[in-house]
Short mmCIF file of C-alpha atoms in Angstrom, two decimals:
data_model
loop_
_atom_site.label_atom_id
_atom_site.label_comp_id
_atom_site.label_asym_id
_atom_site.label_seq_id
_atom_site.Cartn_x
_atom_site.Cartn_y
_atom_site.Cartn_z
CA MET A 265 187.11 212.43 42.99
CA MET A 266 190.06 215.20 43.14
CA ASN A 267 188.66 216.41 39.77
CA ILE A 268 184.92 216.59 40.81
CA LEU A 269 186.21 219.02 43.86
CA ASP A 270 188.12 220.90 41.22
CA GLU A 271 185.17 221.37 39.05
CA ILE A 272 183.25 222.49 41.85
CA ALA A 273 185.72 225.06 43.33
CA GLU A 274 185.94 226.60 39.86
CA ARG A 275 182.06 226.33 39.72
CA ILE A 276 182.00 228.45 42.63
CA ARG A 277 184.94 230.70 41.98
CA ARG A 278 183.04 231.78 38.52
CA ALA A 279 179.58 231.91 40.41
CA ILE A 280 180.65 234.39 43.05
CA CYS A 281 182.38 236.33 40.77
CA LEU A 282 178.99 237.76 39.29
CA ILE A 283 178.04 239.14 42.84
CA PRO A 284 178.28 243.05 41.87
CA GLY A 285 179.94 244.10 44.79
CA PRO A 286 181.38 243.71 48.78
CA ASP A 287 177.62 244.76 50.23
CA ALA A 288 175.30 242.07 47.91
CA ARG A 289 178.49 238.66 49.65
CA GLY A 290 177.66 240.26 52.93
CA LYS A 291 174.21 240.93 52.54
CA GLU A 292 172.20 238.85 55.71
CA ILE A 293 170.00 236.47 53.48
CA CYS A 294 168.42 233.74 55.84
CA MET A 295 169.68 232.14 59.39
CA GLY A 296 171.47 229.06 58.37
CA ARG A 297 171.30 225.21 60.32
CA ASP A 298 174.95 225.96 62.45
CA GLY A 299 172.66 228.92 64.10
CA THR A 300 174.70 232.15 62.13
CA PRO A 301 173.29 234.43 59.93
CA THR A 302 173.52 233.03 56.23
CA THR A 303 175.09 236.06 54.01
CA GLN A 304 174.38 235.88 49.43
CA ILE A 305 178.18 234.80 49.34
CA ASP A 306 177.50 232.13 51.59
CA LYS A 307 174.10 230.75 49.69
CA ILE A 308 174.86 231.41 46.74
CA ALA A 309 178.80 228.54 47.10
CA GLU A 310 176.16 226.15 48.80
CA ASN A 311 173.86 226.36 45.92
CA THR A 312 176.09 225.39 43.47
CA VAL A 313 177.91 222.64 44.97
CA LEU A 314 173.97 221.38 45.45
CA GLY A 315 173.62 221.81 41.79
CA TYR A 316 177.01 220.61 40.18
CA LEU A 317 175.85 217.52 43.01
CA GLN A 318 172.69 216.78 41.48
CA GLU A 319 174.05 217.77 37.68
CA LYS A 320 176.69 215.32 37.76
CA ASN A 321 174.77 212.35 40.28
CA VAL A 322 177.40 212.34 42.31
CA GLU A 323 176.48 209.92 45.41
CA LEU A 324 177.39 212.05 48.04
CA ASN A 325 174.99 213.09 51.13
CA VAL A 326 176.03 216.55 52.10
CA LEU A 327 177.02 218.64 55.64
CA SER A 328 177.10 221.92 54.76
CA GLU A 329 176.83 225.32 57.29
CA GLU A 330 174.01 226.32 55.68
CA ILE A 331 171.56 224.12 54.58
CA GLY A 332 172.75 221.32 57.22
CA PHE A 333 172.38 217.05 56.34
CA VAL A 334 170.93 216.18 52.89
CA ASP A 335 170.81 212.74 52.97
CA ASN A 336 170.86 211.59 49.62
CA GLY A 337 170.91 207.85 50.53
CA ALA A 338 174.77 207.42 50.46
CA ASP A 339 177.23 205.65 52.12
CA GLU A 340 179.59 208.82 52.75
CA THR A 341 179.05 212.34 53.28
CA LEU A 342 180.40 215.84 51.64
CA VAL A 343 181.62 217.84 54.36
CA LEU A 344 181.34 221.75 53.12
CA ASP A 345 182.25 225.01 54.19
CA PRO A 346 181.10 226.76 50.84
CA ILE A 347 183.09 229.91 51.75
CA ASP A 348 185.39 229.71 54.63
CA GLY A 349 186.28 233.41 55.32
CA THR A 350 183.28 234.55 54.80
CA THR A 351 184.53 238.46 56.37
CA ASN A 352 187.41 238.17 54.19
CA SER A 353 185.27 238.14 51.12
CA VAL A 354 182.55 240.48 52.23
CA ILE A 355 185.94 242.92 53.23
CA GLY A 356 188.85 242.37 50.75
CA VAL A 357 191.13 240.59 52.33
CA PRO A 358 192.23 237.87 50.04
CA LEU A 359 192.10 235.27 52.40
CA TYR A 360 188.71 233.22 52.14
CA THR A 361 188.13 229.80 50.74
CA VAL A 362 185.97 226.95 49.61
CA SER A 363 186.62 223.46 51.84
CA MET A 364 185.86 220.09 50.71
CA ALA A 365 186.41 216.63 52.85
CA ILE A 366 185.20 213.66 52.33
CA GLY A 367 184.11 210.94 55.12
CA LYS A 368 181.85 208.82 56.97
CA ARG A 369 180.78 209.47 60.11
CA THR A 370 183.85 211.32 62.38
CA LEU A 371 187.07 212.88 61.43
CA LYS A 372 188.78 210.27 61.40
CA ASP A 373 186.90 208.70 58.40
CA VAL A 374 188.32 211.57 56.23
CA HIS A 375 189.76 210.05 53.15
CA THR A 376 189.73 212.90 50.70
CA ALA A 377 190.37 216.98 50.79
CA PHE A 378 190.51 219.66 49.17
CA ILE A 379 191.30 223.47 49.99
CA LYS A 380 190.62 226.36 47.29
CA ASN A 381 191.87 229.99 48.15
CA LEU A 382 188.89 231.57 45.95
CA VAL A 383 191.20 234.99 45.49
CA THR A 384 194.92 233.57 44.77
CA GLY A 385 193.76 230.08 42.66
CA ASP A 386 196.00 228.27 45.24
CA ILE A 387 195.16 224.73 46.52
CA TYR A 388 195.67 222.70 49.62
CA SER A 389 194.57 218.50 48.62
CA ALA A 390 195.23 215.63 50.77
CA GLU A 391 194.29 211.84 50.22
CA LYS A 392 194.32 209.48 53.21
CA GLY A 393 198.00 207.56 53.22
CA LYS A 394 199.19 210.04 49.63
CA GLY A 395 201.01 212.94 51.67
CA ALA A 396 199.93 216.36 51.50
CA TYR A 397 200.02 219.05 48.44
CA LEU A 398 199.88 222.60 48.03
CA ASN A 399 199.76 222.87 44.10
CA GLY A 400 200.68 219.51 43.22
CA LYS A 401 203.73 219.66 45.41
CA ARG A 402 203.72 217.88 47.97
CA ILE A 403 204.51 219.50 51.43
CA ARG A 404 205.39 218.79 54.70
CA THR A 405 205.70 220.25 58.56
CA LYS A 406 208.44 221.33 60.74
CA GLU A 407 210.34 219.19 62.16
CA HIS A 408 211.54 221.25 64.89
CA SER A 409 210.34 224.28 66.61
CA ASP A 410 212.43 226.56 68.18
CA PRO A 411 210.39 229.00 70.85
CA ASP A 412 212.55 231.36 70.32
CA LYS A 413 211.48 232.33 66.62
CA MET A 414 207.71 230.38 66.73
CA LEU A 415 205.01 231.69 64.65
CA MET A 416 201.40 230.79 65.80
CA MET A 417 198.55 231.22 64.28
CA ILE A 418 195.42 231.98 67.60
CA TYR A 419 192.23 232.45 67.41
CA MET A 420 191.80 236.12 68.66
CA GLY A 421 188.14 236.92 68.48
CA ASN A 422 185.87 238.55 70.82
CA GLY A 423 185.34 234.54 72.33
CA ALA A 424 188.98 233.93 72.83
CA HIS A 425 190.06 232.27 76.29
CA PRO A 426 192.86 234.66 78.27
CA ASP A 427 195.40 232.05 77.26
CA SER A 428 195.07 232.92 73.80
CA PHE A 429 196.92 236.19 74.46
CA ALA A 430 198.94 234.56 77.09
CA LEU A 431 200.87 232.12 74.31
CA ALA A 432 200.72 235.29 71.88
CA LYS A 433 202.65 237.19 74.20
CA ARG A 434 205.31 233.89 74.87
CA VAL A 435 205.75 233.29 71.61
CA LYS A 436 207.34 235.44 68.90
CA SER A 437 205.04 235.80 65.98
CA SER A 438 201.28 235.37 65.66
CA ARG A 439 198.70 235.73 63.66
CA ALA A 440 194.51 235.62 62.94
CA TYR A 441 193.63 235.48 59.76
CA GLY A 442 189.68 234.78 59.84
CA CYS A 443 190.12 231.91 57.49
CA ALA A 444 190.32 228.44 59.78
CA SER A 445 191.27 226.38 57.01
CA ILE A 446 194.22 228.65 54.99
CA GLU A 447 195.78 228.66 59.13
CA MET A 448 195.67 224.84 59.27
CA SER A 449 196.88 224.34 55.84
CA LEU A 450 199.85 227.33 56.29
CA VAL A 451 200.86 225.12 59.54
CA ALA A 452 200.64 222.27 57.56
CA THR A 453 203.17 223.78 54.90
CA GLY A 454 205.61 224.65 56.98
CA ALA A 455 204.73 228.21 57.42
CA ALA A 456 203.35 227.83 60.82
CA ASP A 457 204.24 225.84 63.73
CA GLY A 458 200.96 225.39 65.26
CA PHE A 459 197.81 226.93 65.17
CA LEU A 460 195.35 227.32 68.78
CA MET A 461 191.43 227.16 68.98
CA ASN A 462 190.91 228.00 72.98
CA ALA A 463 187.07 230.43 72.95
CA GLU A 464 185.98 230.22 75.91
CA ASN A 465 182.22 230.87 74.86
CA ASN A 466 181.65 227.42 73.11
CA ARG A 467 179.60 228.97 70.44
CA ARG A 468 182.62 230.59 69.45
CA SER A 469 184.32 227.18 68.69
CA ILE A 470 184.70 224.96 65.51
CA ARG A 471 183.05 223.21 63.65
CA VAL A 472 183.86 219.79 61.96
CA ILE A 473 182.76 221.90 58.85
CA ASP A 474 185.41 224.75 59.55
CA ILE A 475 188.55 221.89 59.79
CA ALA A 476 187.20 217.98 57.71
CA ALA A 477 189.37 219.26 54.55
CA SER A 478 192.92 221.18 56.85
CA TYR A 479 192.78 218.11 59.03
CA LEU A 480 193.51 215.32 57.22
CA ILE A 481 196.03 217.97 54.75
CA LEU A 482 197.75 218.47 58.11
CA LYS A 483 198.00 214.46 58.96
CA GLU A 484 199.33 213.96 56.13
CA ALA A 485 201.66 216.32 55.89
CA GLY A 486 202.97 215.16 59.13
CA GLY A 487 200.93 217.14 61.27
CA GLU A 488 199.45 215.96 64.60
CA ILE A 489 196.03 217.92 66.11
CA TYR A 490 194.86 217.61 69.28
CA HIS A 491 191.88 217.93 72.24
CA LEU A 492 192.91 221.26 75.05
CA ASP A 493 193.31 217.88 77.28
CA GLY A 494 196.05 216.21 75.14
CA THR A 495 193.60 213.13 73.72
CA GLU A 496 193.81 212.94 70.04
CA PHE A 497 191.19 215.10 68.27
CA ASP A 498 188.06 213.63 66.62
CA MET A 499 185.02 215.36 65.59
CA PRO A 500 181.92 213.90 64.80
CA PHE A 501 180.19 214.91 61.26
CA ASP A 502 177.21 217.01 62.70
CA LEU A 503 176.36 220.67 62.94
CA ASP A 504 175.94 221.13 67.27
CA HIS A 505 179.56 219.56 67.83
CA ARG A 506 181.97 222.35 68.51
CA ALA A 507 185.29 222.19 70.00
CA ASN A 508 189.27 223.95 71.03
CA PHE A 509 191.89 222.14 69.61
CA LEU A 510 195.40 222.61 68.95
CA ALA A 511 197.44 221.68 65.52
CA ALA A 512 200.90 220.97 65.69
CA GLY A 513 203.48 220.89 63.48
CA ASN A 514 205.45 218.42 65.88
CA LYS A 515 206.00 217.11 69.09
CA ASP A 516 208.01 220.49 69.91
CA VAL A 517 204.75 222.83 69.58
CA TYR A 518 202.69 220.72 71.78
CA ASP A 519 205.26 220.71 74.86
CA ILE A 520 205.47 224.74 74.32
CA VAL A 521 201.90 225.50 74.38
CA MET A 522 200.34 222.78 76.58
CA PHE A 523 203.67 223.02 79.26
CA GLY A 524 204.67 226.29 78.96
CA ARG A 525 208.15 224.09 78.23
CA ASN A 526 210.86 225.03 76.16
CA GLY A 527 211.57 221.51 75.00
CA LYS A 528 215.06 220.79 74.31
CA TYR A 529 215.89 224.09 73.33
CA GLY A 530 215.05 225.90 76.70
CA SER A 531 214.75 225.45 80.59
CA LYS A 532 213.61 222.94 82.58
CA HIS A 533 210.47 222.81 84.50
CA ARG A 534 210.22 224.82 88.00
CA TYR A 535 208.43 222.41 90.32
CA GLY A 536 206.81 223.74 93.26
CA ILE A 537 205.94 220.85 96.70
CA TYR A 538 202.95 221.96 98.70
CA ALA A 539 202.21 219.06 101.80
CA ASN A 540 199.74 218.90 104.46
CA THR A 541 201.76 218.86 106.82
CA SER A 542 199.23 217.75 109.98
CA LEU A 543 199.27 214.36 107.87
CA PRO A 544 202.52 212.25 109.53
CA ASN A 545 203.91 210.99 106.51
CA SER A 546 203.63 214.15 105.36
CA VAL A 547 207.53 215.06 105.92
CA ASP A 548 208.71 211.19 104.75
CA VAL A 549 206.53 211.81 101.66
CA THR A 550 208.14 215.18 100.74
CA ARG A 551 211.61 213.67 101.22
CA ARG A 552 211.08 211.13 98.81
CA VAL A 553 209.47 213.40 96.24
CA LEU A 554 213.06 215.48 96.23
CA LYS A 555 214.75 212.69 95.54
CA ALA A 556 213.03 211.44 92.85
CA LEU A 557 213.42 215.27 91.49
CA ASP A 558 216.55 214.84 92.10
CA ASP A 559 218.82 217.98 90.56
CA GLU A 560 215.27 219.95 89.28
CA ASN A 561 214.66 223.44 89.98
CA VAL A 562 212.40 223.22 92.92
CA ILE A 563 211.03 225.38 95.45
CA LEU A 564 209.23 224.09 98.41
CA GLU A 565 206.48 225.99 100.32
CA LYS A 566 207.00 227.72 103.40
CA GLU A 567 205.87 225.35 106.25
CA ILE A 568 206.59 221.59 104.56
CA ALA A 569 210.44 223.21 104.29
CA GLY A 570 210.05 224.15 107.93
CA ALA A 571 209.76 221.15 108.88
CA LEU A 572 212.48 219.88 106.56
CA GLY A 573 214.78 222.69 107.98
CA MET A 574 214.53 224.01 104.62
CA LYS A 575 213.80 227.21 103.35
CA GLY A 576 210.62 227.54 101.26
CA LYS A 577 207.45 230.69 99.96
CA ARG A 578 204.41 231.34 100.47
CA ILE A 579 202.32 228.94 98.35
CA ASP A 580 201.39 232.27 96.19
CA LYS A 581 204.38 233.30 96.03
CA MET A 582 205.75 230.18 94.36
CA ASP A 583 206.84 230.86 90.31
CA VAL A 584 206.49 227.07 89.33
CA ASP A 585 204.67 225.02 86.44
CA ILE A 586 204.24 222.14 87.73
CA LEU A 587 202.73 222.02 91.65
CA ILE A 588 203.40 218.31 94.06
CA THR A 589 200.69 218.37 96.56
CA VAL A 590 201.34 215.67 99.04
CA GLY A 591 198.14 215.39 100.29
CA GLY A 592 194.64 214.51 100.02
CA ASP A 593 192.37 216.29 97.25
CA GLY A 594 191.82 219.07 100.40
CA THR A 595 195.29 219.56 99.70
CA ILE A 596 194.96 220.02 95.80
CA LEU A 597 192.36 222.14 96.41
CA ARG A 598 194.11 224.60 98.48
CA GLY A 599 196.95 224.58 96.38
CA MET A 600 194.55 225.28 92.93
CA GLN A 601 192.98 227.64 94.88
CA LYS A 602 196.40 229.46 95.88
CA ASN A 603 198.43 228.70 92.52
CA ASN A 604 197.87 229.10 88.84
CA ALA A 605 200.53 225.92 87.75
CA SER A 606 199.14 222.78 86.50
CA ILE A 607 198.57 220.02 89.76
CA PHE A 608 200.05 216.66 90.44
CA GLY A 609 198.38 214.85 93.24
CA VAL A 610 200.47 212.31 95.12
CA ASN A 611 197.88 211.04 97.77
CA ALA A 612 198.92 210.59 101.43
CA GLY A 613 195.72 211.23 102.25
CA GLY A 614 192.34 209.61 101.81
CA ILE A 615 190.52 208.27 98.92
CA GLY A 616 192.44 211.26 96.67
CA PHE A 617 190.04 210.83 94.09
CA LEU A 618 191.75 213.99 92.29
CA ALA A 619 195.25 212.85 93.46
CA GLU A 620 197.46 210.98 90.14
CA ILE A 621 199.17 208.77 91.93
CA PRO A 622 199.08 206.50 95.30
CA THR A 623 202.72 206.71 97.79
CA GLU A 624 204.29 203.68 96.49
CA LYS A 625 204.34 205.10 93.04
CA ILE A 626 206.26 208.06 93.86
CA GLU A 627 209.62 207.56 91.96
CA GLU A 628 207.95 206.08 89.24
CA GLY A 629 205.48 208.66 88.72
CA ILE A 630 207.89 211.24 89.04
CA ALA A 631 209.82 209.69 86.53
CA ARG A 632 207.30 210.39 83.70
CA LEU A 633 206.63 213.63 85.45
CA ARG A 634 210.24 214.19 84.54
CA GLU A 635 210.07 212.77 81.05
CA GLY A 636 207.52 214.73 80.11
CA ASN A 637 205.78 211.29 79.47
CA TYR A 638 201.82 212.54 80.69
CA ARG A 639 199.24 215.15 79.71
CA ILE A 640 196.61 218.50 80.88
CA ASP A 641 193.60 217.61 81.88
CA GLU A 642 192.16 220.50 81.72
CA ARG A 643 188.79 221.68 84.30
CA LEU A 644 186.70 224.22 84.54
CA LYS A 645 186.08 226.67 87.55
CA LEU A 646 183.23 228.05 88.87
CA GLN A 647 182.91 232.12 89.31
CA THR A 648 181.20 233.54 92.16
CA VAL A 649 180.20 237.78 92.15
CA PHE A 650 178.64 238.52 95.75
CA ASN A 651 178.17 242.20 96.08
CA GLY A 652 179.84 242.87 92.98
CA ASN A 653 182.79 241.63 94.73
CA ARG A 654 184.71 238.17 93.19
CA MET A 655 185.39 235.55 95.04
CA PRO A 656 187.83 232.97 94.95
CA ASP A 657 187.03 230.70 91.75
CA ALA A 658 185.94 227.04 92.69
CA VAL A 659 187.21 223.87 91.11
CA ASN A 660 184.42 221.55 93.36
CA GLU A 661 181.93 223.81 94.40
CA ALA A 662 180.53 226.70 95.85
CA VAL A 663 178.16 225.84 98.61
CA ILE A 664 176.04 228.28 100.42
CA HIS A 665 174.04 226.19 103.93
CA THR A 666 171.97 227.93 106.63
CA ASP A 667 174.56 228.85 108.65
CA SER A 668 172.07 228.21 112.38
CA VAL A 669 172.11 224.40 113.30
CA ALA A 670 168.00 222.21 112.79
CA LYS A 671 167.74 226.25 110.32
CA ILE A 672 166.32 225.56 106.97
CA ARG A 673 166.18 228.98 104.99
CA GLN A 674 164.01 229.80 101.67
CA PHE A 675 166.38 230.32 98.05
CA ARG A 676 165.13 231.49 94.88
CA VAL A 677 167.32 230.37 92.30
CA TYR A 678 167.44 232.12 88.80
CA VAL A 679 168.71 230.60 85.38
CA ASP A 680 169.81 233.66 83.31
CA ASP A 681 167.48 235.82 84.76
CA HIS A 682 164.63 233.27 84.36
CA LEU A 683 163.37 232.03 87.56
CA ALA A 684 164.15 227.85 87.65
CA THR A 685 162.86 226.91 91.40
CA ASP A 686 162.23 228.13 94.51
CA ILE A 687 162.71 226.56 97.41
CA ARG A 688 163.55 225.71 101.41
CA ALA A 689 166.50 223.68 102.38
CA ASP A 690 169.55 223.12 104.46
CA GLY A 691 171.53 224.90 101.55
CA ILE A 692 171.88 224.88 97.69
CA ILE A 693 175.22 223.46 96.23
CA ILE A 694 176.90 225.14 92.33
CA ALA A 695 179.25 222.37 91.37
CA THR A 696 181.70 222.09 88.62
CA PRO A 697 181.72 218.42 86.76
CA THR A 698 184.83 218.01 89.02
CA GLY A 699 182.66 218.70 92.00
CA SER A 700 179.96 216.29 90.58
CA THR A 701 181.95 213.12 92.32
CA CYS A 702 182.35 215.25 96.03
CA TYR A 703 179.98 217.12 97.99
CA ALA A 704 177.20 217.43 95.55
CA MET A 705 176.74 213.77 94.80
CA SER A 706 176.73 212.95 98.58
CA VAL A 707 173.55 214.50 98.23
CA GLY A 708 172.06 213.39 95.27
CA SER A 709 174.13 214.84 92.41
CA PRO A 710 174.74 212.93 89.20
CA ILE A 711 177.96 212.26 88.48
CA VAL A 712 179.25 214.46 85.26
CA ASP A 713 181.57 213.55 82.79
CA PRO A 714 184.53 216.72 83.21
CA ARG A 715 184.58 217.00 79.51
CA VAL A 716 180.79 218.25 79.95
CA ASN A 717 180.49 221.58 79.65
CA ALA A 718 177.94 222.21 82.12
CA LEU A 719 177.18 223.22 85.67
CA VAL A 720 174.68 221.01 88.77
CA MET A 721 172.53 222.91 91.14
CA VAL A 722 172.10 221.09 94.24
CA PRO A 723 169.30 221.35 97.24
CA MET A 724 170.65 220.17 100.46
CA ALA A 725 167.53 218.50 102.32
CA ALA A 726 164.90 220.35 100.23
CA PHE A 727 161.49 220.38 102.16
CA LYS A 728 159.95 219.90 98.96
CA PHE A 729 160.39 216.59 97.27
CA ALA A 730 159.99 217.45 93.98
CA ALA A 731 163.33 220.04 94.47
CA ARG A 732 165.72 217.93 92.34
CA PRO A 733 169.17 218.72 91.13
CA ILE A 734 169.15 220.59 87.47
CA VAL A 735 171.93 220.39 85.12
CA ILE A 736 172.57 224.04 83.67
CA PRO A 737 174.65 224.76 80.60
CA THR A 738 178.04 226.71 81.72
CA SER A 739 177.33 229.51 79.15
CA SER A 740 174.38 230.28 81.80
CA LYS A 741 174.39 232.83 84.49
CA ILE A 742 173.41 231.50 87.94
CA THR A 743 171.62 233.73 90.22
CA VAL A 744 170.71 232.27 93.59
CA GLU A 745 168.91 234.84 96.30
CA LEU A 746 168.53 234.26 100.13
CA VAL A 747 165.06 235.05 100.63
CA ASP A 748 164.89 235.22 104.72
CA LYS A 749 168.31 235.02 106.88
CA SER A 750 171.79 234.61 106.68
CA CYS A 751 173.87 232.11 105.06
CA LEU A 752 177.17 231.01 104.89
CA LEU A 753 179.36 230.60 101.83
CA VAL A 754 182.39 228.07 101.04
CA ILE A 755 184.04 227.73 98.50
CA ASP A 756 185.85 224.21 97.82
CA GLY A 757 185.32 223.33 101.62
CA GLN A 758 188.55 226.09 102.25
CA GLU A 759 186.99 229.61 102.42
CA GLU A 760 184.04 230.34 104.39
CA TYR A 761 182.55 233.75 104.23
CA GLY A 762 179.39 235.27 105.98
CA ILE A 763 176.24 236.03 103.49
CA PRO A 764 173.20 238.10 105.18
CA GLY A 765 169.26 237.96 104.32
CA SER A 766 167.79 239.13 101.10
CA SER A 767 171.00 239.11 99.46
CA ARG A 768 171.92 237.54 95.75
CA LEU A 769 174.72 235.51 94.43
CA GLU A 770 175.66 235.18 90.88
CA PHE A 771 177.40 232.05 89.60
CA SER A 772 179.11 231.54 86.15
CA MET A 773 181.52 229.64 83.91
CA SER A 774 185.29 231.03 85.24
CA SER A 775 187.72 232.39 82.44
CA ASP A 776 190.09 230.87 84.55
CA TYR A 777 190.72 226.43 84.47
CA GLY A 778 192.26 224.51 86.59
CA ARG A 779 195.09 221.95 85.27
CA PHE A 780 196.08 218.05 86.54
CA ILE A 781 198.80 216.49 85.43
CA ARG A 782 197.28 213.09 83.91
CA PHE A 783 198.67 209.61 83.12
CA ASP A 784 197.03 207.01 81.32
CA ASP A 785 193.76 206.13 83.55
CA ASP A 786 190.06 207.72 82.44
CA PHE A 787 187.73 210.05 84.03
CA TYR A 788 185.80 206.50 84.35
CA SER A 789 188.58 204.09 85.62
CA ARG A 790 189.10 206.75 88.20
CA ILE A 791 185.45 206.81 89.29
CA HIS A 792 185.39 202.52 89.29
CA GLU A 793 188.92 202.62 91.20
CA LYS A 794 187.68 205.39 93.31
CA LEU A 795 184.59 205.54 94.26
CA GLU A 796 183.22 201.96 94.31
CA SER A 797 185.99 199.30 94.77
CA GLY A 798 187.50 202.09 96.91
CA LEU A 799 184.30 202.85 99.87
#
């Protein structure tokens, strides 16, 4: 099969050499199946592949950027990016490839991978279980990465998440080549330590065709690829699915990028403790947390510090990596609203849906925390803008409700400036997936898996029976118009603002994320334990 892929790549190289110049290469000739314009070089390369498969009677289906899925009745599919780095090819940067992988349904099925730099002729290849190669020579990722010497490939385009730019400032060197197959392959050879693809605009995230071949090459070279929540990376063979990821040459890279720590080469985490001092057991629980942390670098929030007879700081002044909260969900939300650290919740309150451990597991949980035996669960936040001013971001929800007892209000809700509904109700909730299990759920919202990039608009006690929750993509802007009288805006149940009548509020996905420290349980286990069995 490698010989076939090599022949295909060589035919593509010869075919695109016949294109007269850069202008002709970059000429847009149609719209591709993936929803992006198809240039002449892309189409010529793709047609070359399709023609070869037909000529040689190669029994493979095809999934390609321009034509989409071609069902040839085969058991396996050729996942093809005919030209990865189209813009590079047009402007004369010698970094563009043909990228091909063979498998059945998902990335984990891929067993053969082939990438050829169409300018230099370099060939990266891998077969499952047989290692990865550059021009026939075995390649391996770095065994360890020193944070003071790290070179990261980072997507830095106009859809990049702010965290990407922050990472670029932390590492010694960073590069963005505009060709994911090469960038991943450089990690596989050990030339780079890792590759971060983190786009806040989902339309800029990676597609399976971009990564299928380099995925196997990196895995066979000893690297690993993760979703940004820390789970093992996988993608189905379809063009509609997009994802962010971290490709790491070794575990050091994962720790440095995801947790901001320096592994065995650097300092320990800085821990903060924030407790709800109104709870009768908060002082005793905090003492246990402090004892379990032993000699770690710990900063206490000033109120719990005062209760313990110690010095502390305001929560928004605590420069920490991990914030341990002692209390319930409200304590977690207050902590997340005032500090950007990753949150580790100790449930000293009621249900504690967002908390990670009960008080009886403090010693065990803190031990795992210190060992780094956890993952980061990244949750989107909701941005609210009123009169041109950005309000605090919400992890759960923003609620607009009447400020008078037994008085309903009229609201108009627009999605991307199109009128979606005109209702009379006690109020409206705009909830994130995290908030779908909170206030929104109590008034009829569906529970939304946090992996789904969606917001939910939920009417509260609506006058019309037809007024129902609406699930809205995070790429959209939601505008709520108060048609008549004043209301209150409440953010995560923590901050309250008076809103005059006839005002407009705009809601959208924030560029910031909330980060929860999680152990082994999944979202659905949490629903069963906390919401079904716990109530």
